[in-house]
Rosetta silent file (secondary structure, phi, psi, omega in degrees, C-alpha in Angstrom):
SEQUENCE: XXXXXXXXXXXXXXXXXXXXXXXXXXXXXXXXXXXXXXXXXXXXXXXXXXXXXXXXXXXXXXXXXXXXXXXXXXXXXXXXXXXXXXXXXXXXXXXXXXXXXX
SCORE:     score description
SCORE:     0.000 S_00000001
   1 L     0.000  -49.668  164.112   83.801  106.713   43.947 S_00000001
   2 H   -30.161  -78.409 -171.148   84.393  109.427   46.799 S_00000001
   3 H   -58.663  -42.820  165.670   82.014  107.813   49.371 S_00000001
   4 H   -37.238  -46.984 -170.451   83.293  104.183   48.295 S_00000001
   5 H   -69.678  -83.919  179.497   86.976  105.504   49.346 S_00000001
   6 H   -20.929  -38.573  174.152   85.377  107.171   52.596 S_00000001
   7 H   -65.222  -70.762  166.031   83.419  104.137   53.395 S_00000001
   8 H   -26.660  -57.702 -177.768   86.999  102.039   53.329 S_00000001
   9 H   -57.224  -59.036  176.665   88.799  105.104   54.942 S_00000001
  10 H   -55.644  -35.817 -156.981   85.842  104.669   57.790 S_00000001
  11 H   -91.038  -30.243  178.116   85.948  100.814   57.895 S_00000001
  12 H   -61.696  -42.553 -174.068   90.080  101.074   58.033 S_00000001
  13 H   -67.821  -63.243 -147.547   89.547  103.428   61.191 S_00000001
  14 H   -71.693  -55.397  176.365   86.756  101.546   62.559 S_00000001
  15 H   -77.132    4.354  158.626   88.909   98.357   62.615 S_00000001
  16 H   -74.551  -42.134  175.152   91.869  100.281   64.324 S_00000001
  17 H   -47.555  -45.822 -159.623   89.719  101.580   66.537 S_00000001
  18 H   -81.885  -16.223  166.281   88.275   97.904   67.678 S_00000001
  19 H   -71.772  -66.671  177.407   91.838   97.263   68.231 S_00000001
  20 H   -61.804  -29.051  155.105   93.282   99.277   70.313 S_00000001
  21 H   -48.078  -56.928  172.092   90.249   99.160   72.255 S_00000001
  22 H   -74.943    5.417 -177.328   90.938   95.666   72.540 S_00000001
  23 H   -92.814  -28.465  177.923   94.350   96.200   73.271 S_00000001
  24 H   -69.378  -44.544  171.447   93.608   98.668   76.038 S_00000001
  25 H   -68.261  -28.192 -171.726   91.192   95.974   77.644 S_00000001
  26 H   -95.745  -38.706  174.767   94.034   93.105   77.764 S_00000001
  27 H   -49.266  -48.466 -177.999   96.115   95.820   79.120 S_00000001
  28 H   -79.238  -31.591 -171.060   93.893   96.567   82.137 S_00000001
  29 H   -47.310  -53.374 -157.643   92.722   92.633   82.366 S_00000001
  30 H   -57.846  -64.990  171.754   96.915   92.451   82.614 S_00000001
  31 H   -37.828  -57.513 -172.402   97.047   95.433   85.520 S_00000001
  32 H   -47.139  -53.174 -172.778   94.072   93.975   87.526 S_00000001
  33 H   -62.829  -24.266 -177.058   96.024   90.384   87.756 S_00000001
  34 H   -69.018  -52.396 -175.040   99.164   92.344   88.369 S_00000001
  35 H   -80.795  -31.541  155.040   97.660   94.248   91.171 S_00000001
  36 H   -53.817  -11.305  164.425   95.800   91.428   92.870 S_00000001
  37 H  -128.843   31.166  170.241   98.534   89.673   93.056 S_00000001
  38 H  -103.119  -37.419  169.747  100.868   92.062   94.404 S_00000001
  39 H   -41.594  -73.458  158.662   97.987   92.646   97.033 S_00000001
  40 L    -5.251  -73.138  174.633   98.088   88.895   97.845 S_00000001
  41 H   -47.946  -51.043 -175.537  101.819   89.115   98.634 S_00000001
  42 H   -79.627    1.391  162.182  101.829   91.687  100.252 S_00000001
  43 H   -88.150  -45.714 -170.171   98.786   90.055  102.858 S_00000001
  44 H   -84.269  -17.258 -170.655  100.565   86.967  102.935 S_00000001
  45 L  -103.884  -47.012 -153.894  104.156   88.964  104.005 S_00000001
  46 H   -84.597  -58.102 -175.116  101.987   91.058  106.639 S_00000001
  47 H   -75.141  -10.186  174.444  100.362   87.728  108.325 S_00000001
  48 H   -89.634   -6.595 -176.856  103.675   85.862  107.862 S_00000001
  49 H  -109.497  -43.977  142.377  105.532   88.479  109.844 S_00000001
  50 L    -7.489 -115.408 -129.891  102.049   88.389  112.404 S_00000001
  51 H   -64.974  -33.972 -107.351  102.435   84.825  112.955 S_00000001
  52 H  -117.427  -21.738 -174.974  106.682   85.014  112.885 S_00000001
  53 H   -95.171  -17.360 -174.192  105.794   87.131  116.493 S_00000001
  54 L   -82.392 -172.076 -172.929  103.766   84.427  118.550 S_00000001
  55 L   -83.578  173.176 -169.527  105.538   81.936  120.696 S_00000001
  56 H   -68.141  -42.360 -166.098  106.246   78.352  119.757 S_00000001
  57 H   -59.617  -62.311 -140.115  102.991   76.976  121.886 S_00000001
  58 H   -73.485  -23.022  175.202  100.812   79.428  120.474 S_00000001
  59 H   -84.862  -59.768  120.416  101.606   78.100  116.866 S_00000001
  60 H    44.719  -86.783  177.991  101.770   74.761  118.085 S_00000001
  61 H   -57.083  -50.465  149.189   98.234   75.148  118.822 S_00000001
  62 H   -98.771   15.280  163.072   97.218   76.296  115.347 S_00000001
  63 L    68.548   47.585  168.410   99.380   73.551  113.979 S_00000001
  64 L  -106.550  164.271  152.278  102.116   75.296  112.774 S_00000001
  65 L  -133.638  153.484  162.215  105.834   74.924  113.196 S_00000001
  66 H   -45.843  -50.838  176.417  108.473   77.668  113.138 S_00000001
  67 H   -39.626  -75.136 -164.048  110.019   75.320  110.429 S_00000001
  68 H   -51.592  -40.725  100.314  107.322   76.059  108.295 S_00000001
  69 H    53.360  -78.741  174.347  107.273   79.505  109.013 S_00000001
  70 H   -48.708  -48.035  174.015  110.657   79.666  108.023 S_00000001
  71 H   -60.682  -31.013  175.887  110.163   77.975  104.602 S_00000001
  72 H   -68.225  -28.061 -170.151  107.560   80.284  103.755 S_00000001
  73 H   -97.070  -45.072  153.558  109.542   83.515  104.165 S_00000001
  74 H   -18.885  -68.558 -172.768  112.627   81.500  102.058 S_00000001
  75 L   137.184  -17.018 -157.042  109.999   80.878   99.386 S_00000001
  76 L   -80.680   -9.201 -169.537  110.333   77.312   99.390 S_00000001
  77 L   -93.498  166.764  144.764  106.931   76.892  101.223 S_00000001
  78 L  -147.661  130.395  162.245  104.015   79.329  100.394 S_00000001
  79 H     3.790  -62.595  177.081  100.726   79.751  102.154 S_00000001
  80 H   -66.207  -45.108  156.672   98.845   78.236   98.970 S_00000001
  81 H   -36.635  -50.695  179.048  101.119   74.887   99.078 S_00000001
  82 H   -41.022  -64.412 -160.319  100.243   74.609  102.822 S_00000001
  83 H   -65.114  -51.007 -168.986   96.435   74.727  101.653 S_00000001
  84 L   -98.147   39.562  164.787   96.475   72.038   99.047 S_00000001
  85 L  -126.267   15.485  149.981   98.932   69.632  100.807 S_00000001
  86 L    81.459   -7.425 -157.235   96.106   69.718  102.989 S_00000001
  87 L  -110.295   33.776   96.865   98.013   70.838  106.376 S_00000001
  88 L   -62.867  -56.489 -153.889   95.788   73.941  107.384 S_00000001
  89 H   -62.783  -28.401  163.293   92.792   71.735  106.501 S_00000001
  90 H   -54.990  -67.429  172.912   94.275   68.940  108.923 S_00000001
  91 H   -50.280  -34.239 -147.249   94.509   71.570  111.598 S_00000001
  92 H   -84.737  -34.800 -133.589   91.320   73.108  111.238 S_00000001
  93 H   -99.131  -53.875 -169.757   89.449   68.979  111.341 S_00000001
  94 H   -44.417  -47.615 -161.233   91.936   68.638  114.622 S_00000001
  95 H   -76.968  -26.011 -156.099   90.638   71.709  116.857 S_00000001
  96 H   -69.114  -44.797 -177.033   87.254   71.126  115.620 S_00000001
  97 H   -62.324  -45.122  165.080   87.626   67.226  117.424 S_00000001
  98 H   -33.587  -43.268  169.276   89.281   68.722  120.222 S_00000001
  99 H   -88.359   13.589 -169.286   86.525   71.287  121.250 S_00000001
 100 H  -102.370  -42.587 -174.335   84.209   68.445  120.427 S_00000001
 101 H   -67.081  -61.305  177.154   86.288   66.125  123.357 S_00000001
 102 L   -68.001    0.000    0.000   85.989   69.422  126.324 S_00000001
């Protein structure tokens, strides 16, 4: 009767255990995404203040505008928007025909 209760006592533990374990893992899963995407921002604020220093031409040139610029540091624009509305990919197909043309 002893070892039955112990066995229970063990199996009670043993599924507390598997819990908090798993509770510990969705905790760090939760931190990693937290910190990768505070990294992110904080990459995307460091090259948005970069490009916020060249001249008008020089964006111009990598098919930017100061507008956009501007929208991105607002919020209403963001670097990933850019990419799947296609307008970095648009730039990128332009320079390539251009050095193809010299």
């Amino acid at each position: 009767m002893i070892t039955q209760i112990d066995n229970l006592d063990q199996q009670k533990v043993s599924k507390k255990s598997k819990k908090q374990k798993n509770t510990l893992r969705q905790l760090r899963r939760a931190f990693v995404k937290l910190w990768a995407s505070h990294r992110k921002r904080k990459a995307e604020k460091i090259a948005l203040h970069q490009l916020m220093h060249l001249d008008d031409s020089l964006l111009k040139d990598m098919g930017l505008s100061r507008d956009e610029l501007v929208s991105i540091q607002s919020g209403t624009l963001t670097f990933d928007s850019m990419v799947k509305q296609k307008i970095l990919s648009n730039r990128d197909q332009a320079c390539s025909t251009a050095s193809v043309r010299e």
